[in-house]
Short mmCIF file of N, CA and C in Angstrom, two decimals:
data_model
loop_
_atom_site.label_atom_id
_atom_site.label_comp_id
_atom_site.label_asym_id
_atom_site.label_seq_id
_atom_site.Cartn_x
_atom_site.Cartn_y
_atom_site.Cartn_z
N UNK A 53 -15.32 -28.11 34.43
CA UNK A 53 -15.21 -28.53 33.04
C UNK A 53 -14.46 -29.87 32.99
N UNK A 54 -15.27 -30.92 32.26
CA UNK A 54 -14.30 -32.42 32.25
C UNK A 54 -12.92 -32.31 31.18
N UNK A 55 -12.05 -33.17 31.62
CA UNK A 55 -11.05 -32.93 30.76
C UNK A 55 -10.82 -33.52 29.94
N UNK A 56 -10.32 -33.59 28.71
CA UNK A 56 -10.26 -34.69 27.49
C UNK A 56 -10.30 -36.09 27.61
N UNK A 57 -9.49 -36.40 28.98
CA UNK A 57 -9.28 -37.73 29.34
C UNK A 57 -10.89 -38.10 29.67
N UNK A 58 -11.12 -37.27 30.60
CA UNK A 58 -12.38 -37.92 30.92
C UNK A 58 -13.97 -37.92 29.58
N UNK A 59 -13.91 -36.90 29.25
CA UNK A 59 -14.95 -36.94 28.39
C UNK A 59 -14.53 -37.94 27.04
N UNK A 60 -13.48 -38.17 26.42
CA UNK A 60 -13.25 -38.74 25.18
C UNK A 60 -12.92 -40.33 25.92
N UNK A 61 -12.27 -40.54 26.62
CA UNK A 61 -11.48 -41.47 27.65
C UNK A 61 -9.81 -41.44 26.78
N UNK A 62 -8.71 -42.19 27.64
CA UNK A 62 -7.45 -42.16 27.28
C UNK A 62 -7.24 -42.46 25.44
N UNK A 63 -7.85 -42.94 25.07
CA UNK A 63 -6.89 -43.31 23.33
C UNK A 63 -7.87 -41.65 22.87
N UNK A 64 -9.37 -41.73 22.68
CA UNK A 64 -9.90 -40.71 22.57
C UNK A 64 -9.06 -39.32 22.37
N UNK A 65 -8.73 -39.20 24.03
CA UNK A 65 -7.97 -37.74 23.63
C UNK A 65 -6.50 -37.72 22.94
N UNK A 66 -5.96 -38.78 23.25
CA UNK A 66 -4.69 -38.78 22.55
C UNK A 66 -5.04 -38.29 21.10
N UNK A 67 -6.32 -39.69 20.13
CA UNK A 67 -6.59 -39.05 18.92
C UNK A 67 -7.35 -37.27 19.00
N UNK A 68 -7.51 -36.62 19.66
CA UNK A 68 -8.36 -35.61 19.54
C UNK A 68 -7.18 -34.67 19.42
N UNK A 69 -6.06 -34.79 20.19
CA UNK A 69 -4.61 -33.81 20.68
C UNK A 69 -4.41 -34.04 19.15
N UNK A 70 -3.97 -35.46 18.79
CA UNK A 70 -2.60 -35.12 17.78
C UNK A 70 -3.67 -34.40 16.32
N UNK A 71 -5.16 -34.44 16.12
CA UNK A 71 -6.05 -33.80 15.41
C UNK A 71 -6.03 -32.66 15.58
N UNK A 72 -5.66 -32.22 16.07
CA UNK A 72 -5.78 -30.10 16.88
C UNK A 72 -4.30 -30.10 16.29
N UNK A 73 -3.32 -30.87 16.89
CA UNK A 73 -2.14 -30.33 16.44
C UNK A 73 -1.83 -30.82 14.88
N UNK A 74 -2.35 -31.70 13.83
CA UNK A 74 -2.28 -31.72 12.70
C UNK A 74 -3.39 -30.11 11.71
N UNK A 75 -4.28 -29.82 12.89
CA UNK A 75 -4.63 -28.95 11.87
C UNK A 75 -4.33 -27.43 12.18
N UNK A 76 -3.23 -27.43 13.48
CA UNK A 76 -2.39 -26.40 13.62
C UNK A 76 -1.89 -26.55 12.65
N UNK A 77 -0.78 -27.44 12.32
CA UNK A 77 0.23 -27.70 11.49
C UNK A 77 -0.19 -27.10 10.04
N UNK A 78 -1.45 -27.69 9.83
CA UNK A 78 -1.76 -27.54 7.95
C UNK A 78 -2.07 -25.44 8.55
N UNK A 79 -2.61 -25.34 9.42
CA UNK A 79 -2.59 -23.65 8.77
C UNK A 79 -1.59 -23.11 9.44
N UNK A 80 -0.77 -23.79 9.63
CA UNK A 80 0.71 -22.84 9.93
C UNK A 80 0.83 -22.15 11.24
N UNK A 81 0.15 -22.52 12.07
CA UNK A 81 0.27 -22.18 13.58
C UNK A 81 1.42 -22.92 14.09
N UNK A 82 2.01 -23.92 13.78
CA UNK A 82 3.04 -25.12 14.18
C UNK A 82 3.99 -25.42 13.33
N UNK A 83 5.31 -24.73 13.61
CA UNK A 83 6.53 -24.68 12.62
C UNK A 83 7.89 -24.75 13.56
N UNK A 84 8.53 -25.64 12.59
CA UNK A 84 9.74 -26.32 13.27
C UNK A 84 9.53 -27.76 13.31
N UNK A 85 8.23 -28.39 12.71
CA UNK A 85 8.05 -29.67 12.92
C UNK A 85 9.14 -30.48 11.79
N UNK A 86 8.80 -31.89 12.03
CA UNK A 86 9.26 -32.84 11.18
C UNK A 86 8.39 -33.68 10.71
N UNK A 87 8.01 -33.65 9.77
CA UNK A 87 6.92 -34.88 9.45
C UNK A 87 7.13 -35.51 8.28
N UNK A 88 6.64 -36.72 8.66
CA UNK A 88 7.03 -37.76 7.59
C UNK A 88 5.77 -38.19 7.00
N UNK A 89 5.70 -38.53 5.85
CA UNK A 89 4.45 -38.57 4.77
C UNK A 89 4.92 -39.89 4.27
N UNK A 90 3.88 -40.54 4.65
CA UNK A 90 3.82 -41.82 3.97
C UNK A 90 2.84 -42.16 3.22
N UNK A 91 2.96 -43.02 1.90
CA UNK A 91 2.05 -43.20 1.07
C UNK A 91 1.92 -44.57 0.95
N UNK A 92 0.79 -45.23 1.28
CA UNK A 92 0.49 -46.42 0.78
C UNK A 92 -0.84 -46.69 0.17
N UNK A 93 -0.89 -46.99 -0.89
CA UNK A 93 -2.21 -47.50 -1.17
C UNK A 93 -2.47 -48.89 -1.80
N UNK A 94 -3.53 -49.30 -1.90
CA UNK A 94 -3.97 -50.69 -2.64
C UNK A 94 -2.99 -50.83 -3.40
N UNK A 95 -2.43 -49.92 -4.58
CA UNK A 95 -1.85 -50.51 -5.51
C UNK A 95 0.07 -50.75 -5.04
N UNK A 96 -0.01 -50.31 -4.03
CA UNK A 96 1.67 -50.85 -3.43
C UNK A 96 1.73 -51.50 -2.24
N UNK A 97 0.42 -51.59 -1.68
CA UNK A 97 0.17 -53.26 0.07
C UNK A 97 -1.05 -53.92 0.10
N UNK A 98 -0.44 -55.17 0.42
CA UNK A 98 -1.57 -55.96 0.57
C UNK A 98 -1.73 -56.27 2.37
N UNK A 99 -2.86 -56.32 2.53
CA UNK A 99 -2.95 -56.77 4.10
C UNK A 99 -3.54 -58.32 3.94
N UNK A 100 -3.01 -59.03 5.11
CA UNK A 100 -3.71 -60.33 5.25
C UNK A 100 -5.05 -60.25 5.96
N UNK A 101 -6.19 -60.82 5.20
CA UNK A 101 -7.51 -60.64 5.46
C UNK A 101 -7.70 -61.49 7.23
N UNK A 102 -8.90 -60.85 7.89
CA UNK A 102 -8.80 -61.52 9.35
C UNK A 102 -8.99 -62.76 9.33
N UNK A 103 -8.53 -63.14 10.71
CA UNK A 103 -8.46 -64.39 11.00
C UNK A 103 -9.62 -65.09 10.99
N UNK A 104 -10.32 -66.22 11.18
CA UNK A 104 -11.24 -67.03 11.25
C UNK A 104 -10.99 -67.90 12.33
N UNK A 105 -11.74 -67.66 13.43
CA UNK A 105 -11.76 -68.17 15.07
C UNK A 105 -12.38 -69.07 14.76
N UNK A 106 -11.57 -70.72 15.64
CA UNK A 106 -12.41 -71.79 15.79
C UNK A 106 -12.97 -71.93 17.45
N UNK A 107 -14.21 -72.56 17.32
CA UNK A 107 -14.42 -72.49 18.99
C UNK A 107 -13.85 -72.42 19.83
N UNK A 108 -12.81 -73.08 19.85
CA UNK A 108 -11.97 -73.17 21.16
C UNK A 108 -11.13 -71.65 21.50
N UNK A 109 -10.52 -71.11 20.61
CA UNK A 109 -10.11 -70.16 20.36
C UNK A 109 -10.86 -68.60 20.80
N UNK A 110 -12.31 -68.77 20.45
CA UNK A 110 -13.03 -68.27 21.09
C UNK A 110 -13.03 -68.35 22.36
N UNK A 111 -13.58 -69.36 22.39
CA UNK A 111 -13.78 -69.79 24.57
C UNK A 111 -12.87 -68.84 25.03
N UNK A 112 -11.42 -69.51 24.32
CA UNK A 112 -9.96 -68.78 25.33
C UNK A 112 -9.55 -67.51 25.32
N UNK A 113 -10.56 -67.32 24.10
CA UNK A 113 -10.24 -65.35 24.74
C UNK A 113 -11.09 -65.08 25.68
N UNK A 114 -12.66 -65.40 25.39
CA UNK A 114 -13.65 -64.92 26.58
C UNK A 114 -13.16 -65.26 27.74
N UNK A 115 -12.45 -66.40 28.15
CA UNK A 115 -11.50 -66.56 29.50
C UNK A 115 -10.54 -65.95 29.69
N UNK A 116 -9.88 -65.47 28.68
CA UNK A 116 -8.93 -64.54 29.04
C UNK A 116 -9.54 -63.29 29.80
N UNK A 117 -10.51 -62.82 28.78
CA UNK A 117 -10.90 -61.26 29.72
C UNK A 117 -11.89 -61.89 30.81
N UNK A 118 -11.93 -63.73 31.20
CA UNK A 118 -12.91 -63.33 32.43
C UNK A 118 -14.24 -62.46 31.95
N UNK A 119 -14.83 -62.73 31.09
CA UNK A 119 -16.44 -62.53 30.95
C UNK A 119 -17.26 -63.97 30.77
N UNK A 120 -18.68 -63.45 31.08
CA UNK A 120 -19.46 -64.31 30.33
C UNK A 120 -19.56 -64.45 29.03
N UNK A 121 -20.80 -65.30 28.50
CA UNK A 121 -20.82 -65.09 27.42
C UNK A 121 -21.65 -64.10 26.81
N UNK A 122 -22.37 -63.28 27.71
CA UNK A 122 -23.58 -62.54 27.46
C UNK A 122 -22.83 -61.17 27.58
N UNK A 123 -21.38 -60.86 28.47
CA UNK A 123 -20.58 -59.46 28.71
C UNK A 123 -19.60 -59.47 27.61
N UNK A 124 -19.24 -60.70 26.96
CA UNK A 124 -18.02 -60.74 25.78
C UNK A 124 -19.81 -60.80 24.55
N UNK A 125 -20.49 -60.88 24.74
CA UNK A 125 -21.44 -60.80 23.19
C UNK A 125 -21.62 -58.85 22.98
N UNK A 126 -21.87 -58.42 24.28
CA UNK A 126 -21.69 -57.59 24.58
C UNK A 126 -20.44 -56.44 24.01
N UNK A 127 -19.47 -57.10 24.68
CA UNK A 127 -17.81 -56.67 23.95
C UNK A 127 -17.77 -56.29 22.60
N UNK A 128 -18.24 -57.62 21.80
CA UNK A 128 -18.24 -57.39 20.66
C UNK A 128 -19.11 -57.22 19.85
N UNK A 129 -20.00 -56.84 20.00
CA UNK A 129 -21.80 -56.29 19.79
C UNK A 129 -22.15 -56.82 18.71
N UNK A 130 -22.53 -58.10 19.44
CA UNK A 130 -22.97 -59.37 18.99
C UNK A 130 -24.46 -59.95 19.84
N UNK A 131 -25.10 -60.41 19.95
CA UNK A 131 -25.83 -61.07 20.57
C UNK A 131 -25.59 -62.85 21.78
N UNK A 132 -25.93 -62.71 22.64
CA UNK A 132 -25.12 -63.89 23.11
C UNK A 132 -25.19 -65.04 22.44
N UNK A 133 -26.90 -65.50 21.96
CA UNK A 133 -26.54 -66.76 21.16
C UNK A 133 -25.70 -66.75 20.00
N UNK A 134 -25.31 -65.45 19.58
CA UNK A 134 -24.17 -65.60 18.28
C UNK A 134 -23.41 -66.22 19.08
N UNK A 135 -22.46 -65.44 20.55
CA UNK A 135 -21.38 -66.17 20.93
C UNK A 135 -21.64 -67.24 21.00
N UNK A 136 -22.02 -68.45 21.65
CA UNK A 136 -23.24 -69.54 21.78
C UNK A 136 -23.01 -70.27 21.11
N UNK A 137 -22.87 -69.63 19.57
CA UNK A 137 -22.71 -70.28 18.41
C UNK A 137 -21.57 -71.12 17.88
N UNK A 138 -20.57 -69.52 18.42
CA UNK A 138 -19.28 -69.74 17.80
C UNK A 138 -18.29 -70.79 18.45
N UNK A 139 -18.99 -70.69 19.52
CA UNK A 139 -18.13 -71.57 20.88
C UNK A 139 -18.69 -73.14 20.28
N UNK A 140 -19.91 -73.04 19.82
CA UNK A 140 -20.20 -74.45 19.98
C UNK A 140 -20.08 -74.76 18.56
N UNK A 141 -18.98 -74.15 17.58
CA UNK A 141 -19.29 -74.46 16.10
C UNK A 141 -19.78 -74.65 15.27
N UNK A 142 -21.28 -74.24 15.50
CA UNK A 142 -22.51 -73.87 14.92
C UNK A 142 -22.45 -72.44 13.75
N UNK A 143 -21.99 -71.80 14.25
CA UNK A 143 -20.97 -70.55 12.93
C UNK A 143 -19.91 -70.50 13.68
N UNK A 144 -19.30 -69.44 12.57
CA UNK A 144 -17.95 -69.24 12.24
C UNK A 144 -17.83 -68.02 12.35
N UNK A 145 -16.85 -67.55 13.32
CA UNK A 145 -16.55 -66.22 14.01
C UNK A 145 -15.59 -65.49 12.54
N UNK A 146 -15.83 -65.30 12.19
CA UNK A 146 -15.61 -64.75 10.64
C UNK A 146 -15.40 -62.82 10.22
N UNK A 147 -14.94 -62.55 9.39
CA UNK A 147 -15.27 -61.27 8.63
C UNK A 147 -14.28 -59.88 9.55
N UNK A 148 -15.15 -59.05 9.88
CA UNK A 148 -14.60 -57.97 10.93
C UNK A 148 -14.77 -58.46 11.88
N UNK A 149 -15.73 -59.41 12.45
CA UNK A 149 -15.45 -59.66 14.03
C UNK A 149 -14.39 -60.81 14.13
N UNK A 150 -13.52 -61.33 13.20
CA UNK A 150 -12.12 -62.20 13.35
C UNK A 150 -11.43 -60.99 13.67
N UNK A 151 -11.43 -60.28 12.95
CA UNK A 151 -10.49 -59.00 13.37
C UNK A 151 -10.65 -58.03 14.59
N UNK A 152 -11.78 -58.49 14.83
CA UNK A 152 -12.04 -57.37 16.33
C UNK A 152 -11.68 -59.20 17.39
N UNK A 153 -11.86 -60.47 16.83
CA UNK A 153 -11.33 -61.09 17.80
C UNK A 153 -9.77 -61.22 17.66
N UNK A 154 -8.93 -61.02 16.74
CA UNK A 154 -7.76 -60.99 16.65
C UNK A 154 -7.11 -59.98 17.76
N UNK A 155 -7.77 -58.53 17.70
CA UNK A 155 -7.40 -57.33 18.59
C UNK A 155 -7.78 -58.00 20.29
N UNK A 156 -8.60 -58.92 20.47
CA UNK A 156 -9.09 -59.18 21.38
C UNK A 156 -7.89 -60.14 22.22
N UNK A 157 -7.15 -60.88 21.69
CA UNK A 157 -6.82 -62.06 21.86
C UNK A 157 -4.97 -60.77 22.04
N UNK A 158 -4.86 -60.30 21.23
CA UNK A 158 -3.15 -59.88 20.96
C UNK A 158 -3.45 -58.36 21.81
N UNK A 159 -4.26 -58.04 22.21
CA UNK A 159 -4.61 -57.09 23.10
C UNK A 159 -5.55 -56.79 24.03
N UNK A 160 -5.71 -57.87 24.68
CA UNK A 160 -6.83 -58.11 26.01
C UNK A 160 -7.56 -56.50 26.83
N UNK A 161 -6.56 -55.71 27.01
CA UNK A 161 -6.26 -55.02 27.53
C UNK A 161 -6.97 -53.29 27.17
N UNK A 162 -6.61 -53.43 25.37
CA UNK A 162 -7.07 -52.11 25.05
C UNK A 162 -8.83 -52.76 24.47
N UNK A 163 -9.68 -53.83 24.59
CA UNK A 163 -10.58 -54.15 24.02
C UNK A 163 -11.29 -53.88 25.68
N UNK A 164 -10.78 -54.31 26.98
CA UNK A 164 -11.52 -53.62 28.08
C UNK A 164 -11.73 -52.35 27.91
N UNK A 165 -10.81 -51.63 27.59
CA UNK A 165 -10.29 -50.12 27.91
C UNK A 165 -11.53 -49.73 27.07
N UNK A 166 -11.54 -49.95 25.86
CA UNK A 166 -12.69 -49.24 24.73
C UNK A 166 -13.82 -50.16 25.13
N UNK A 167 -14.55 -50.57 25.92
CA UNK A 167 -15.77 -50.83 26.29
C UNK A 167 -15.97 -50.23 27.81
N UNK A 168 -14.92 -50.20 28.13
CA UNK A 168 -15.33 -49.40 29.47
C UNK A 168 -15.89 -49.86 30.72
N UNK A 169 -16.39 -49.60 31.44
CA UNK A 169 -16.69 -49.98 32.74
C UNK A 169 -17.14 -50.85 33.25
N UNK A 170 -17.25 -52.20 33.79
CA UNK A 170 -18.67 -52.47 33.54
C UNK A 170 -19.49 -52.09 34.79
N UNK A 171 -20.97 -52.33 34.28
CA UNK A 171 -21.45 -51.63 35.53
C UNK A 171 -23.03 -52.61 35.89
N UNK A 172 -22.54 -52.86 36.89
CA UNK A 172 -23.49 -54.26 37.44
C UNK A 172 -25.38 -54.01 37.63
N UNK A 173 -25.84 -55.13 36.84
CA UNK A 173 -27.33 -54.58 36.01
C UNK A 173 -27.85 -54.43 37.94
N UNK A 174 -28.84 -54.29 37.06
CA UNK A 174 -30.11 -53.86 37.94
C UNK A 174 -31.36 -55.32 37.80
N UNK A 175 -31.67 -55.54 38.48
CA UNK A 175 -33.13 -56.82 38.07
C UNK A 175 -33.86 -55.42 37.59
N UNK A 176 -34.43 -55.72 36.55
CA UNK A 176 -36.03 -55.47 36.31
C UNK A 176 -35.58 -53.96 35.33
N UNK A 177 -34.27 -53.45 35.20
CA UNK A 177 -33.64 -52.38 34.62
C UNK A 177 -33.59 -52.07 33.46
N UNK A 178 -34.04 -51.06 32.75
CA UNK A 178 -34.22 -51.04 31.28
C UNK A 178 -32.68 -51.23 30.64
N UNK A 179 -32.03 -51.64 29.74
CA UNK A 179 -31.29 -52.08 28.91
C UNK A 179 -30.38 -50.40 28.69
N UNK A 180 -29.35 -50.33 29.13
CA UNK A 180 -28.76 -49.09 28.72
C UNK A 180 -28.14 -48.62 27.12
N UNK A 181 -29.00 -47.34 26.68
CA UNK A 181 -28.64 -47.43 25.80
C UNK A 181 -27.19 -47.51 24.92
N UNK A 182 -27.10 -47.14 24.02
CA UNK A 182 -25.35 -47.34 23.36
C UNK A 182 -24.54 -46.05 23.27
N UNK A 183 -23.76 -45.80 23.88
CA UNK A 183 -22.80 -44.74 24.28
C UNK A 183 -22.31 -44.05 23.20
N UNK A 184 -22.78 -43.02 22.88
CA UNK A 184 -22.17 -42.12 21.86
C UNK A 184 -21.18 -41.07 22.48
N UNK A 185 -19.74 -40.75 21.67
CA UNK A 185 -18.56 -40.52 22.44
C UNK A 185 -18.57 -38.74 21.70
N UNK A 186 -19.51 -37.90 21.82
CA UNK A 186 -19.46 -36.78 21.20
C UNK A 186 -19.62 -35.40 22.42
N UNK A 187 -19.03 -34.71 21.81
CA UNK A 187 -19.40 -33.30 22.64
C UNK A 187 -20.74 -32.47 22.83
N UNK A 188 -20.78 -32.75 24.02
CA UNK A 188 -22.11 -31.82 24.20
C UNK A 188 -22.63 -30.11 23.54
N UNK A 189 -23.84 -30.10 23.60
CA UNK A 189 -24.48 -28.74 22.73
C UNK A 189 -23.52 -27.90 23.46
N UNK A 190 -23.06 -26.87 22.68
CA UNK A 190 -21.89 -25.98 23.22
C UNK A 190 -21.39 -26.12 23.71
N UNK A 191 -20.85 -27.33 23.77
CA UNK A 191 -19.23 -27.61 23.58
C UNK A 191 -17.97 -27.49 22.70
N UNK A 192 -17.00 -26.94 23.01
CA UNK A 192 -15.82 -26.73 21.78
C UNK A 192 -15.85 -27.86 20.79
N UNK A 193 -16.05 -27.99 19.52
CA UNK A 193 -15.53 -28.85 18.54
C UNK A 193 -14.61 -28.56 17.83
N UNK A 194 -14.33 -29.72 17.28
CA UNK A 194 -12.71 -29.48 15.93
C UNK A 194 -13.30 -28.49 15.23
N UNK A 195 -12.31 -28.20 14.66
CA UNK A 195 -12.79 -27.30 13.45
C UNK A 195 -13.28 -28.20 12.11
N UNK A 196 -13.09 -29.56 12.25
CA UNK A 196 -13.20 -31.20 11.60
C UNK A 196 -14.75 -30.95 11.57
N UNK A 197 -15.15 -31.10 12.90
CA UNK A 197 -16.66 -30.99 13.10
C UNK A 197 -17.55 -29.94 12.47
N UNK A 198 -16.85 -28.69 12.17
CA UNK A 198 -17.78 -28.02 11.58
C UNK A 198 -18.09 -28.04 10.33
N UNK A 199 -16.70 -28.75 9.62
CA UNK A 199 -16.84 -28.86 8.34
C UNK A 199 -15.75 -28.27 7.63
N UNK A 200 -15.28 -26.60 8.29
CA UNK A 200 -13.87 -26.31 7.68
C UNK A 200 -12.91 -26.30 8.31
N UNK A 201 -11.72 -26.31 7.74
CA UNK A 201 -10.30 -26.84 7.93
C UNK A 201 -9.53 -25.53 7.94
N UNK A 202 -10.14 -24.56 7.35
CA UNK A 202 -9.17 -23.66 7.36
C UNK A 202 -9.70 -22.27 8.21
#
């Protein structure tokens, strides 16, 4: 049987643990805790909207993680001539992907980790499809997954 680490990978199971143990908690299997409840919404924070990457800025992350431009289009599931683009200031690395390049740039590290392996093509190899991170047919799910909580 694979173990959380391996089937979810490391952040995966961490979120899957502290989900089992929040919905211990709500039906009362888990007492003695401490928890702190925080409330924020729209009407009491503002967040600063993402950044907007200029080419160069670009380049220097894709050098940072040491990819091409076709394994960082990849990264950020984009197409390469988008990257192509952005590098050569033709568009503007903009919207959620400033923010997935912001995470990229202030965390090199966990943007490998969540893409995972890489794994060196094949000539002539069909295109692998896109990795869905779910539990197999009878496999244990949350109780999230089925729908009830209680």
């Amino acid at each position: 049987m694979m173990s959380e680490d391996q089937r979810y990978g490391k952040l995966g199971a961490l979120l899957v643990r502290g989900l089992q143990e929040a919905i211990a908690y709500e039906r009362g299997e888990l007492t003695g805790l401490r928890v702190d409840t925080v409330e924020v919404t729209a009407r009491k924070a503002r967040l600063e909207g993402p950044p907007c990457y200029p080419p160069h800025l670009v380049r220097n992350i894709r050098h940072k993680l040491s990819v091409s431009q076709t394994i960082f289009a990849q990264m950020m599931g984009v197409s390469a001539s988008t990257v192509r683009a952005w590098e050569q200031g033709k568009r503007e690395a903009e919207g959620p992907v400033g923010r997935l390049l912001q995470i990229a740039e202030t965390y090199p590290d966990v943007l490998m980790e969540v893409c995972g392996e890489m794994i060196p093509a094949t000539p002539g190899a069909a295109r692998t499809p896109r990795a869905v991170r779910a539990p197999a047919a009878g496999e244990e799910r949350l109780a999230a997954d089925s729908g009830s909580l209680d």
